[in-house]
C-alpha positions as protocol buffer text, in pm:
chain_id: "A"
residue {
  index: 1
  type: MET
  ca { x: -1126 y: -4588 z: 1664 }
}
residue {
  index: 2
  type: PRO
  ca { x: -738 y: -4625 z: 1697 }
}
residue {
  index: 3
  type: ASP
  ca { x: -503 y: -4359 z: 1762 }
}
residue {
  index: 4
  type: ARG
  ca { x: -348 y: -4205 z: 1420 }
}
residue {
  index: 5
  type: ARG
  ca { x: -62 y: -4038 z: 1555 }
}
residue {
  index: 6
  type: GLN
  ca { x: 202 y: -3922 z: 1304 }
}
residue {
  index: 7
  type: PRO
  ca { x: 541 y: -4038 z: 1323 }
}
residue {
  index: 8
  type: ASP
  ca { x: 782 y: -3795 z: 1489 }
}
residue {
  index: 9
  type: SER
  ca { x: 1003 y: -3631 z: 1243 }
}
residue {
  index: 10
  type: PRO
  ca { x: 1370 y: -3504 z: 1326 }
}
residue {
  index: 11
  type: THR
  ca { x: 1302 y: -3164 z: 1199 }
}
residue {
  index: 12
  type: ASP
  ca { x: 1000 y: -3101 z: 1414 }
}
residue {
  index: 13
  type: ASP
  ca { x: 1008 y: -2744 z: 1510 }
}
residue {
  index: 14
  type: ASN
  ca { x: 725 y: -2750 z: 1772 }
}
residue {
  index: 15
  type: PRO
  ca { x: 907 y: -2564 z: 2066 }
}
residue {
  index: 16
  type: PHE
  ca { x: 664 y: -2725 z: 2327 }
}
residue {
  index: 17
  type: ALA
  ca { x: 716 y: -3072 z: 2231 }
}
residue {
  index: 18
  type: ALA
  ca { x: 889 y: -3300 z: 2454 }
}
residue {
  index: 19
  type: PRO
  ca { x: 1231 y: -3422 z: 2357 }
}
residue {
  index: 20
  type: PRO
  ca { x: 1265 y: -3755 z: 2188 }
}
residue {
  index: 21
  type: GLU
  ca { x: 1296 y: -4067 z: 2420 }
}
residue {
  index: 22
  type: GLY
  ca { x: 1652 y: -4097 z: 2556 }
}
residue {
  index: 23
  type: ARG
  ca { x: 1770 y: -3745 z: 2499 }
}
residue {
  index: 24
  type: PRO
  ca { x: 1790 y: -3507 z: 2808 }
}
residue {
  index: 25
  type: ASP
  ca { x: 1607 y: -3193 z: 2840 }
}
residue {
  index: 26
  type: GLN
  ca { x: 1795 y: -2883 z: 2712 }
}
residue {
  index: 27
  type: PRO
  ca { x: 1766 y: -2529 z: 2838 }
}
residue {
  index: 28
  type: TRP
  ca { x: 1547 y: -2289 z: 2618 }
}
residue {
  index: 29
  type: GLN
  ca { x: 1728 y: -2091 z: 2352 }
}
residue {
  index: 30
  type: PRO
  ca { x: 1583 y: -1846 z: 2123 }
}
residue {
  index: 31
  type: ARG
  ca { x: 1573 y: -1924 z: 1755 }
}
residue {
  index: 32
  type: ASP
  ca { x: 1825 y: -1777 z: 1543 }
}
residue {
  index: 33
  type: GLY
  ca { x: 1624 y: -1787 z: 1186 }
}
residue {
  index: 34
  type: GLY
  ca { x: 1934 y: -1985 z: 1032 }
}
residue {
  index: 35
  type: GLY
  ca { x: 2186 y: -1694 z: 1116 }
}
residue {
  index: 36
  type: GLY
  ca { x: 2500 y: -1726 z: 1299 }
}
residue {
  index: 37
  type: GLY
  ca { x: 2325 y: -1676 z: 1654 }
}
residue {
  index: 38
  type: ASN
  ca { x: 2523 y: -1349 z: 1712 }
}
residue {
  index: 39
  type: GLY
  ca { x: 2279 y: -1115 z: 1539 }
}
residue {
  index: 40
  type: GLU
  ca { x: 2415 y: -1169 z: 1196 }
}
residue {
  index: 41
  type: SER
  ca { x: 2201 y: -1195 z: 892 }
}
residue {
  index: 42
  type: PRO
  ca { x: 2124 y: -1554 z: 743 }
}
residue {
  index: 43
  type: LYS
  ca { x: 2396 y: -1592 z: 465 }
}
residue {
  index: 44
  type: ASP
  ca { x: 2368 y: -1815 z: 145 }
}
residue {
  index: 45
  type: SER
  ca { x: 2625 y: -2071 z: 41 }
}
residue {
  index: 46
  type: ASP
  ca { x: 2807 y: -1801 z: -173 }
}
residue {
  index: 47
  type: GLY
  ca { x: 2809 y: -1544 z: 108 }
}
residue {
  index: 48
  type: GLN
  ca { x: 2550 y: -1324 z: -39 }
}
residue {
  index: 49
  type: ARG
  ca { x: 2282 y: -1202 z: 207 }
}
residue {
  index: 50
  type: GLY
  ca { x: 1987 y: -1424 z: 262 }
}
residue {
  index: 51
  type: PRO
  ca { x: 1615 y: -1350 z: 191 }
}
residue {
  index: 52
  type: ALA
  ca { x: 1525 y: -976 z: 215 }
}
residue {
  index: 53
  type: ARG
  ca { x: 1329 y: -873 z: 482 }
}
residue {
  index: 54
  type: TRP
  ca { x: 1108 y: -575 z: 524 }
}
residue {
  index: 55
  type: ASP
  ca { x: 1320 y: -299 z: 721 }
}
residue {
  index: 56
  type: PRO
  ca { x: 1082 y: -27 z: 883 }
}
residue {
  index: 57
  type: THR
  ca { x: 1410 y: 204 z: 994 }
}
residue {
  index: 58
  type: ASP
  ca { x: 1476 y: 210 z: 609 }
}
residue {
  index: 59
  type: PRO
  ca { x: 1333 y: 510 z: 458 }
}
residue {
  index: 60
  type: ILE
  ca { x: 1330 y: 412 z: 103 }
}
residue {
  index: 61
  type: GLN
  ca { x: 1125 y: 101 z: 195 }
}
residue {
  index: 62
  type: ARG
  ca { x: 894 y: 311 z: 405 }
}
residue {
  index: 63
  type: ARG
  ca { x: 807 y: 534 z: 125 }
}
residue {
  index: 64
  type: ALA
  ca { x: 734 y: 261 z: -104 }
}
residue {
  index: 65
  type: ARG
  ca { x: 496 y: 111 z: 128 }
}
residue {
  index: 66
  type: TYR
  ca { x: 336 y: 447 z: 204 }
}
residue {
  index: 67
  type: ALA
  ca { x: 308 y: 529 z: -144 }
}
residue {
  index: 68
  type: LEU
  ca { x: 88 y: 194 z: -202 }
}
residue {
  index: 69
  type: LEU
  ca { x: -114 y: 238 z: 83 }
}
residue {
  index: 70
  type: ALA
  ca { x: -187 y: 627 z: 20 }
}
residue {
  index: 71
  type: GLY
  ca { x: -243 y: 547 z: -353 }
}
residue {
  index: 72
  type: MET
  ca { x: -505 y: 275 z: -264 }
}
residue {
  index: 73
  type: TRP
  ca { x: -684 y: 484 z: -35 }
}
residue {
  index: 74
  type: GLY
  ca { x: -687 y: 788 z: -241 }
}
residue {
  index: 75
  type: PHE
  ca { x: -827 y: 568 z: -516 }
}
residue {
  index: 76
  type: PHE
  ca { x: -1106 y: 451 z: -278 }
}
residue {
  index: 77
  type: PHE
  ca { x: -1181 y: 800 z: -149 }
}
residue {
  index: 78
  type: GLY
  ca { x: -1202 y: 918 z: -534 }
}
residue {
  index: 79
  type: ILE
  ca { x: -1438 y: 657 z: -611 }
}
residue {
  index: 80
  type: PHE
  ca { x: -1661 y: 693 z: -302 }
}
residue {
  index: 81
  type: GLY
  ca { x: -1719 y: 1059 z: -390 }
}
residue {
  index: 82
  type: ILE
  ca { x: -1466 y: 1248 z: -157 }
}
residue {
  index: 83
  type: PRO
  ca { x: -1235 y: 1403 z: -409 }
}
residue {
  index: 84
  type: SER
  ca { x: -1040 y: 1624 z: -153 }
}
residue {
  index: 85
  type: VAL
  ca { x: -919 y: 1354 z: 47 }
}
residue {
  index: 86
  type: GLY
  ca { x: -848 y: 1129 z: -273 }
}
residue {
  index: 87
  type: LEU
  ca { x: -652 y: 1439 z: -415 }
}
residue {
  index: 88
  type: LEU
  ca { x: -435 y: 1495 z: -114 }
}
residue {
  index: 89
  type: LEU
  ca { x: -360 y: 1105 z: -65 }
}
residue {
  index: 90
  type: GLY
  ca { x: -286 y: 1079 z: -453 }
}
residue {
  index: 91
  type: ALA
  ca { x: -37 y: 1364 z: -429 }
}
residue {
  index: 92
  type: LEU
  ca { x: 125 y: 1217 z: -118 }
}
residue {
  index: 93
  type: ALA
  ca { x: 162 y: 883 z: -280 }
}
residue {
  index: 94
  type: LEU
  ca { x: 282 y: 1032 z: -592 }
}
residue {
  index: 95
  type: TYR
  ca { x: 554 y: 1203 z: -393 }
}
residue {
  index: 96
  type: TRP
  ca { x: 635 y: 879 z: -171 }
}
residue {
  index: 97
  type: GLY
  ca { x: 654 y: 675 z: -477 }
}
residue {
  index: 98
  type: ILE
  ca { x: 891 y: 897 z: -681 }
}
residue {
  index: 99
  type: SER
  ca { x: 1113 y: 931 z: -387 }
}
residue {
  index: 100
  type: ALA
  ca { x: 1132 y: 575 z: -326 }
}
residue {
  index: 101
  type: LEU
  ca { x: 1228 y: 522 z: -675 }
}
residue {
  index: 102
  type: ARG
  ca { x: 1493 y: 795 z: -665 }
}
residue {
  index: 103
  type: GLY
  ca { x: 1601 y: 762 z: -315 }
}
residue {
  index: 104
  type: LYS
  ca { x: 1941 y: 892 z: -197 }
}
residue {
  index: 105
  type: PRO
  ca { x: 2229 y: 658 z: -129 }
}
residue {
  index: 106
  type: VAL
  ca { x: 2299 y: 531 z: 214 }
}
residue {
  index: 107
  type: PRO
  ca { x: 2515 y: 774 z: 423 }
}
residue {
  index: 108
  type: ALA
  ca { x: 2855 y: 633 z: 562 }
}
residue {
  index: 109
  type: THR
  ca { x: 2822 y: 420 z: 882 }
}
residue {
  index: 110
  type: ALA
  ca { x: 2966 y: 532 z: 1203 }
}
residue {
  index: 111
  type: ASP
  ca { x: 3260 y: 286 z: 1182 }
}
residue {
  index: 112
  type: GLY
  ca { x: 3390 y: 495 z: 874 }
}
residue {
  index: 113
  type: ALA
  ca { x: 3265 y: 236 z: 595 }
}
residue {
  index: 114
  type: PRO
  ca { x: 3221 y: 394 z: 268 }
}
residue {
  index: 115
  type: ALA
  ca { x: 2833 y: 494 z: 167 }
}
residue {
  index: 116
  type: ALA
  ca { x: 2670 y: 276 z: -64 }
}
residue {
  index: 117
  type: THR
  ca { x: 2727 y: 405 z: -434 }
}
residue {
  index: 118
  type: ALA
  ca { x: 2382 y: 261 z: -548 }
}
residue {
  index: 119
  type: VAL
  ca { x: 2091 y: 493 z: -551 }
}
residue {
  index: 120
  type: GLY
  ca { x: 1734 y: 449 z: -470 }
}
residue {
  index: 121
  type: LEU
  ca { x: 1592 y: 99 z: -472 }
}
residue {
  index: 122
  type: ASP
  ca { x: 1896 y: -30 z: -635 }
}
residue {
  index: 123
  type: ALA
  ca { x: 2091 y: 15 z: -292 }
}
residue {
  index: 124
  type: LEU
  ca { x: 1868 y: -254 z: -134 }
}
residue {
  index: 125
  type: GLY
  ca { x: 2001 y: -540 z: -359 }
}
residue {
  index: 126
  type: PRO
  ca { x: 1784 y: -836 z: -338 }
}
residue {
  index: 127
  type: ALA
  ca { x: 1506 y: -619 z: -139 }
}
residue {
  index: 128
  type: ALA
  ca { x: 1461 y: -413 z: -423 }
}
residue {
  index: 129
  type: ARG
  ca { x: 1209 y: -619 z: -602 }
}
residue {
  index: 130
  type: PRO
  ca { x: 898 y: -612 z: -379 }
}
residue {
  index: 131
  type: GLN
  ca { x: 965 y: -249 z: -271 }
}
residue {
  index: 132
  type: ARG
  ca { x: 994 y: -145 z: -648 }
}
residue {
  index: 133
  type: THR
  ca { x: 675 y: -310 z: -717 }
}
residue {
  index: 134
  type: ALA
  ca { x: 500 y: -138 z: -426 }
}
residue {
  index: 135
  type: ALA
  ca { x: 655 y: 203 z: -524 }
}
residue {
  index: 136
  type: VAL
  ca { x: 507 y: 163 z: -885 }
}
residue {
  index: 137
  type: SER
  ca { x: 184 y: 8 z: -769 }
}
residue {
  index: 138
  type: GLY
  ca { x: 167 y: 335 z: -552 }
}
residue {
  index: 139
  type: LEU
  ca { x: 247 y: 540 z: -849 }
}
residue {
  index: 140
  type: VAL
  ca { x: -18 y: 370 z: -1061 }
}
residue {
  index: 141
  type: THR
  ca { x: -288 y: 411 z: -787 }
}
residue {
  index: 142
  type: ALA
  ca { x: -198 y: 764 z: -713 }
}
residue {
  index: 143
  type: SER
  ca { x: -226 y: 853 z: -1080 }
}
residue {
  index: 144
  type: LEU
  ca { x: -586 y: 698 z: -1087 }
}
residue {
  index: 145
  type: ALA
  ca { x: -685 y: 889 z: -751 }
}
residue {
  index: 146
  type: ILE
  ca { x: -565 y: 1208 z: -910 }
}
residue {
  index: 147
  type: LEU
  ca { x: -735 y: 1163 z: -1235 }
}
residue {
  index: 148
  type: LEU
  ca { x: -1064 y: 1068 z: -1049 }
}
residue {
  index: 149
  type: ALA
  ca { x: -1040 y: 1374 z: -825 }
}
residue {
  index: 150
  type: MET
  ca { x: -951 y: 1606 z: -1116 }
}
residue {
  index: 151
  type: SER
  ca { x: -1248 y: 1458 z: -1336 }
}
residue {
  index: 152
  type: SER
  ca { x: -1478 y: 1522 z: -1034 }
}
residue {
  index: 153
  type: TYR
  ca { x: -1368 y: 1882 z: -1009 }
}
residue {
  index: 154
  type: ALA
  ca { x: -1371 y: 1928 z: -1390 }
}
residue {
  index: 155
  type: LEU
  ca { x: -1724 y: 1777 z: -1393 }
}
residue {
  index: 156
  type: GLN
  ca { x: -1838 y: 2033 z: -1098 }
}
residue {
  index: 157
  type: LEU
  ca { x: -1668 y: 2336 z: -1296 }
}
residue {
  index: 158
  type: ALA
  ca { x: -1827 y: 2220 z: -1632 }
}
residue {
  index: 159
  type: TYR
  ca { x: -2182 y: 2193 z: -1473 }
}
residue {
  index: 160
  type: LYS
  ca { x: -2155 y: 2484 z: -1214 }
}
residue {
  index: 161
  type: ASP
  ca { x: -2479 y: 2643 z: -1341 }
}
residue {
  index: 162
  type: PHE
  ca { x: -2664 y: 2323 z: -1293 }
}
residue {
  index: 163
  type: TYR
  ca { x: -2523 y: 2238 z: -954 }
}
residue {
  index: 164
  type: VAL
  ca { x: -2586 y: 2610 z: -822 }
}
residue {
  index: 165
  type: CYS
  ca { x: -2969 y: 2575 z: -948 }
}
residue {
  index: 166
  type: ARG
  ca { x: -3007 y: 2237 z: -801 }
}
residue {
  index: 167
  type: ASP
  ca { x: -2853 y: 2361 z: -468 }
}
residue {
  index: 168
  type: ASP
  ca { x: -3069 y: 2679 z: -458 }
}
residue {
  index: 169
  type: ALA
  ca { x: -3395 y: 2501 z: -558 }
}
residue {
  index: 170
  type: LEU
  ca { x: -3667 y: 2529 z: -297 }
}
residue {
  index: 171
  type: THR
  ca { x: -3921 y: 2296 z: -442 }
}
residue {
  index: 172
  type: LYS
  ca { x: -3913 y: 1962 z: -643 }
}
residue {
  index: 173
  type: SER
  ca { x: -4052 y: 2166 z: -942 }
}
residue {
  index: 174
  type: ALA
  ca { x: -3782 y: 2416 z: -935 }
}
residue {
  index: 175
  type: GLU
  ca { x: -3515 y: 2145 z: -904 }
}
residue {
  index: 176
  type: LEU
  ca { x: -3663 y: 1964 z: -1215 }
}
residue {
  index: 177
  type: GLN
  ca { x: -3646 y: 2314 z: -1404 }
}
residue {
  index: 178
  type: CYS
  ca { x: -3245 y: 2275 z: -1344 }
}
residue {
  index: 179
  type: ASN
  ca { x: -3230 y: 1986 z: -1578 }
}
residue {
  index: 180
  type: THR
  ca { x: -3272 y: 2220 z: -1890 }
}
residue {
  index: 181
  type: LEU
  ca { x: -2918 y: 2315 z: -1786 }
}
residue {
  index: 182
  type: LEU
  ca { x: -2789 y: 1984 z: -1885 }
}
residue {
  index: 183
  type: PRO
  ca { x: -2647 y: 1880 z: -2231 }
}
residue {
  index: 184
  type: ASN
  ca { x: -2857 y: 1591 z: -2400 }
}
residue {
  index: 185
  type: ASN
  ca { x: -2561 y: 1315 z: -2362 }
}
residue {
  index: 186
  type: LEU
  ca { x: -2463 y: 1051 z: -2108 }
}
residue {
  index: 187
  type: VAL
  ca { x: -2337 y: 1280 z: -1854 }
}
residue {
  index: 188
  type: GLY
  ca { x: -2647 y: 1487 z: -1863 }
}
residue {
  index: 189
  type: ASP
  ca { x: -2841 y: 1169 z: -1823 }
}
residue {
  index: 190
  type: VAL
  ca { x: -2647 y: 1067 z: -1552 }
}
residue {
  index: 191
  type: LEU
  ca { x: -2664 y: 1404 z: -1340 }
}
residue {
  index: 192
  type: LYS
  ca { x: -3035 y: 1471 z: -1439 }
}
residue {
  index: 193
  type: VAL
  ca { x: -3297 y: 1527 z: -1125 }
}
residue {
  index: 194
  type: ARG
  ca { x: -3527 y: 1249 z: -1137 }
}
residue {
  index: 195
  type: PRO
  ca { x: -3910 y: 1329 z: -1076 }
}
């Protein structure tokens, strides 16, 4: 079978590839990601900042991500029947999501530059969209986690007599007698002790 090599393109980004024929070896240099090479961020043609990146040192971005993660895990714990952990994570996600959306302005820098006048995620400029999405998604999942936890606690309070009777029953027949404490509706049919 003949060798089917692809032609070398001038924009090949393979750092381990040999240099093209007729060109001498060059010393290794780190990639600058399209920036100025001196630690500056990449700039667009109009001088604005380039594509936004995740900055773990920014508390607003961190809180938006924490809200999303805590909300998702709180929702999962609520579904899997651990309402106390779901309630805790839901409350944390609610706090982080709201604080990310209403974040404080960035303080003045050490060189005396004025503080940013924008508040919350608006201070991030182009980076605000994914962080706002994460914060809002965290708020939604946190609300669902809290709703699941509260409905679980409300169910336990409404049917406390049934749960106490079932937990105190020593025999299967005594446990079946606890079914008389349940109403004849869908919730009662779900909670009913099966013979």
